[in-house]
Amino acid sequence: MTGLAVAAAVTAGLIMVGLVAARRPAPRPATGWATRLRRIALHLLLLAVGAVLVARAGYILATEHPGDPGTYQDDWGGPYYAGYVIVHVGPAILALFLIYLAVRRGLQGTSTAVRRSIERPRAWPARSSTASDPRSPVADHHETPTSRSHR
């Protein structure tokens, strides 16, 4: 398998992981302080890993020259520059995409919660009468027991 084919396979795998992660529903809100603390620590760790990948991609793009194959032909994704860039910069693109989705999901969740609290009243009004309830014994005085059974 050539370097370009490996790069294409890795990129396809990373895209699939990104799509699967994007389709996941939002997690339930944490209930305890320990759970929240663990979730925050995990998010900070993942954000740090994403920042390292993005910084590494920027360094690779700034220092490797497409005209000098000696700098990248023996690395993963080589001997072609496109394969080298895909393999080494692809994880950074995926990290940026996942960070974007996380921020977007967080912002959508906030706006949805605010919108729901505005649209929905805090308490539903009580029923004014029991006439509309078919199980009520005083539901309809004009009804016979046989007409109730044929509903």
mmCIF file of C-alpha atoms in Angstrom:
data_model
loop_
_atom_site.group_PDB
_atom_site.id
_atom_site.type_symbol
_atom_site.label_atom_id
_atom_site.label_comp_id
_atom_site.label_asym_id
_atom_site.label_seq_id
_atom_site.Cartn_x
_atom_site.Cartn_y
_atom_site.Cartn_z
ATOM 1 C CA MET A 1 0.000 0.000 0.000
ATOM 2 C CA THR A 2 1.472 3.330 -0.948
ATOM 3 C CA GLY A 3 1.704 6.256 1.391
ATOM 4 C CA LEU A 4 -1.122 8.072 -0.351
ATOM 5 C CA ALA A 5 -3.451 5.071 0.028
ATOM 6 C CA VAL A 6 -2.593 4.826 3.731
ATOM 7 C CA ALA A 7 -3.260 8.539 4.097
ATOM 8 C CA ALA A 8 -6.623 8.174 2.354
ATOM 9 C CA ALA A 9 -7.585 5.236 4.597
ATOM 10 C CA VAL A 10 -6.580 7.121 7.759
ATOM 11 C CA THR A 11 -8.472 10.214 6.639
ATOM 12 C CA ALA A 12 -11.600 8.195 5.855
ATOM 13 C CA GLY A 13 -11.409 6.592 9.303
ATOM 14 C CA LEU A 14 -11.008 9.961 11.008
ATOM 15 C CA ILE A 15 -13.964 11.383 9.099
ATOM 16 C CA MET A 16 -16.105 8.408 10.124
ATOM 17 C CA VAL A 17 -15.135 8.882 13.783
ATOM 18 C CA GLY A 18 -16.062 12.551 13.501
ATOM 19 C CA LEU A 19 -19.430 11.748 11.948
ATOM 20 C CA VAL A 20 -20.231 9.153 14.609
ATOM 21 C CA ALA A 21 -19.262 11.599 17.359
ATOM 22 C CA ALA A 22 -21.378 14.321 15.778
ATOM 23 C CA ARG A 23 -24.511 12.135 15.740
ATOM 24 C CA ARG A 24 -24.302 11.225 19.422
ATOM 25 C CA PRO A 25 -27.008 12.794 21.553
ATOM 26 C CA ALA A 26 -25.977 15.255 24.212
ATOM 27 C CA PRO A 27 -25.114 13.591 27.529
ATOM 28 C CA ARG A 28 -27.424 13.871 30.504
ATOM 29 C CA PRO A 29 -26.487 16.683 32.877
ATOM 30 C CA ALA A 30 -24.176 15.683 35.693
ATOM 31 C CA THR A 31 -25.809 15.396 39.074
ATOM 32 C CA GLY A 32 -23.018 15.358 41.643
ATOM 33 C CA TRP A 33 -20.018 17.606 42.106
ATOM 34 C CA ALA A 34 -17.591 14.702 41.633
ATOM 35 C CA THR A 35 -19.183 13.800 38.295
ATOM 36 C CA ARG A 36 -19.028 17.412 37.160
ATOM 37 C CA LEU A 37 -15.394 17.678 38.229
ATOM 38 C CA ARG A 38 -14.479 14.515 36.293
ATOM 39 C CA ARG A 39 -16.336 15.741 33.210
ATOM 40 C CA ILE A 40 -14.594 19.129 33.357
ATOM 41 C CA ALA A 41 -11.193 17.459 33.778
ATOM 42 C CA LEU A 42 -11.875 15.174 30.803
ATOM 43 C CA HIS A 43 -12.985 18.103 28.636
ATOM 44 C CA LEU A 44 -9.855 20.080 29.568
ATOM 45 C CA LEU A 45 -7.648 17.080 28.770
ATOM 46 C CA LEU A 46 -9.301 16.584 25.392
ATOM 47 C CA LEU A 47 -9.033 20.304 24.662
ATOM 48 C CA ALA A 48 -5.306 20.205 25.507
ATOM 49 C CA VAL A 49 -4.761 17.209 23.198
ATOM 50 C CA GLY A 50 -6.637 19.038 20.436
ATOM 51 C CA ALA A 51 -4.513 22.155 20.979
ATOM 52 C CA VAL A 52 -1.314 20.080 20.723
ATOM 53 C CA LEU A 53 -2.534 18.488 17.475
ATOM 54 C CA VAL A 54 -3.414 21.883 16.004
ATOM 55 C CA ALA A 55 -0.056 23.373 17.048
ATOM 56 C CA ARG A 56 1.798 20.369 15.587
ATOM 57 C CA ALA A 57 -0.117 20.718 12.309
ATOM 58 C CA GLY A 58 0.774 24.391 12.109
ATOM 59 C CA TYR A 59 4.425 23.593 12.743
ATOM 60 C CA ILE A 60 4.461 20.886 10.083
ATOM 61 C CA LEU A 61 2.807 23.116 7.505
ATOM 62 C CA ALA A 62 5.225 25.969 8.296
ATOM 63 C CA THR A 63 8.467 23.966 8.300
ATOM 64 C CA GLU A 64 8.079 21.198 5.716
ATOM 65 C CA HIS A 65 8.641 22.326 2.153
ATOM 66 C CA PRO A 66 6.755 20.603 -0.679
ATOM 67 C CA GLY A 67 9.727 21.079 -2.999
ATOM 68 C CA ASP A 68 12.124 19.086 -0.774
ATOM 69 C CA PRO A 69 10.953 15.430 -0.697
ATOM 70 C CA GLY A 70 13.876 14.435 1.530
ATOM 71 C CA THR A 71 12.134 15.982 4.527
ATOM 72 C CA TYR A 72 8.946 13.934 4.304
ATOM 73 C CA GLN A 73 9.348 10.954 1.960
ATOM 74 C CA ASP A 74 10.356 8.512 4.730
ATOM 75 C CA ASP A 75 7.656 9.649 7.157
ATOM 76 C CA TRP A 76 4.113 8.341 7.443
ATOM 77 C CA GLY A 77 2.082 9.357 4.430
ATOM 78 C CA GLY A 78 5.172 9.808 2.253
ATOM 79 C CA PRO A 79 6.653 9.744 -0.372
ATOM 80 C CA TYR A 80 4.051 12.284 -1.559
ATOM 81 C CA TYR A 81 3.562 15.609 0.156
ATOM 82 C CA ALA A 82 -0.248 15.353 -0.004
ATOM 83 C CA GLY A 83 -0.206 12.022 1.871
ATOM 84 C CA TYR A 84 2.235 13.404 4.423
ATOM 85 C CA VAL A 85 0.037 16.440 5.059
ATOM 86 C CA ILE A 86 -3.135 14.352 5.285
ATOM 87 C CA VAL A 87 -1.639 11.955 7.833
ATOM 88 C CA HIS A 88 -0.007 14.624 9.985
ATOM 89 C CA VAL A 89 -2.568 17.423 9.695
ATOM 90 C CA GLY A 90 -5.725 15.271 9.484
ATOM 91 C CA PRO A 91 -5.979 14.705 13.263
ATOM 92 C CA ALA A 92 -5.792 18.470 13.822
ATOM 93 C CA ILE A 93 -8.615 19.043 11.356
ATOM 94 C CA LEU A 94 -10.668 16.383 13.145
ATOM 95 C CA ALA A 95 -9.888 17.987 16.519
ATOM 96 C CA LEU A 96 -11.002 21.393 15.249
ATOM 97 C CA PHE A 97 -14.184 19.862 13.829
ATOM 98 C CA LEU A 98 -15.026 18.125 17.121
ATOM 99 C CA ILE A 99 -14.308 21.290 19.118
ATOM 100 C CA TYR A 100 -16.636 23.194 16.786
ATOM 101 C CA LEU A 101 -19.373 20.581 17.279
ATOM 102 C CA ALA A 102 -18.968 20.644 21.061
ATOM 103 C CA VAL A 103 -19.194 24.423 21.176
ATOM 104 C CA ARG A 104 -22.180 24.436 18.826
ATOM 105 C CA ARG A 105 -23.961 21.759 20.878
ATOM 106 C CA GLY A 106 -23.304 23.707 24.050
ATOM 107 C CA LEU A 107 -24.643 26.919 22.556
ATOM 108 C CA GLN A 108 -27.702 25.184 21.106
ATOM 109 C CA GLY A 109 -28.457 23.534 24.433
ATOM 110 C CA THR A 110 -28.362 26.894 26.194
ATOM 111 C CA SER A 111 -30.595 28.638 23.694
ATOM 112 C CA THR A 112 -33.030 25.710 23.649
ATOM 113 C CA ALA A 113 -33.323 25.718 27.442
ATOM 114 C CA VAL A 114 -33.910 29.464 27.498
ATOM 115 C CA ARG A 115 -36.471 29.242 24.690
ATOM 116 C CA ARG A 116 -38.355 26.422 26.448
ATOM 117 C CA SER A 117 -38.515 28.319 29.717
ATOM 118 C CA ILE A 118 -39.986 31.326 27.903
ATOM 119 C CA GLU A 119 -42.528 29.389 25.809
ATOM 120 C CA ARG A 120 -43.850 26.962 28.427
ATOM 121 C CA PRO A 121 -45.676 28.176 31.535
ATOM 122 C CA ARG A 122 -44.296 27.008 34.867
ATOM 123 C CA ALA A 123 -47.564 25.408 35.992
ATOM 124 C CA TRP A 124 -50.359 24.077 33.839
ATOM 125 C CA PRO A 125 -53.842 25.405 34.653
ATOM 126 C CA ALA A 126 -56.115 23.039 36.537
ATOM 127 C CA ARG A 127 -59.161 21.554 34.850
ATOM 128 C CA SER A 128 -62.254 23.617 35.339
ATOM 129 C CA SER A 129 -64.717 20.717 35.270
ATOM 130 C CA THR A 130 -64.769 16.968 35.102
ATOM 131 C CA ALA A 131 -67.318 16.883 32.288
ATOM 132 C CA SER A 132 -64.677 16.169 29.660
ATOM 133 C CA ASP A 133 -63.231 13.209 31.570
ATOM 134 C CA PRO A 134 -64.904 9.990 30.298
ATOM 135 C CA ARG A 135 -63.968 8.114 33.495
ATOM 136 C CA SER A 136 -65.824 10.586 35.679
ATOM 137 C CA PRO A 137 -69.181 9.326 37.033
ATOM 138 C CA VAL A 138 -70.707 12.732 36.278
ATOM 139 C CA ALA A 139 -69.150 13.017 32.829
ATOM 140 C CA ASP A 140 -72.411 13.174 30.914
ATOM 141 C CA HIS A 141 -75.813 12.993 32.544
ATOM 142 C CA HIS A 142 -77.533 12.121 29.249
ATOM 143 C CA GLU A 143 -75.480 9.005 28.755
ATOM 144 C CA THR A 144 -76.752 5.529 29.475
ATOM 145 C CA PRO A 145 -74.508 2.705 30.680
ATOM 146 C CA THR A 146 -74.949 0.866 27.378
ATOM 147 C CA SER A 147 -73.925 3.868 25.276
ATOM 148 C CA ARG A 148 -70.736 4.158 27.327
ATOM 149 C CA SER A 149 -69.737 0.560 26.586
ATOM 150 C CA HIS A 150 -70.103 1.057 22.803
ATOM 151 C CA ARG A 151 -67.495 3.790 22.548
#
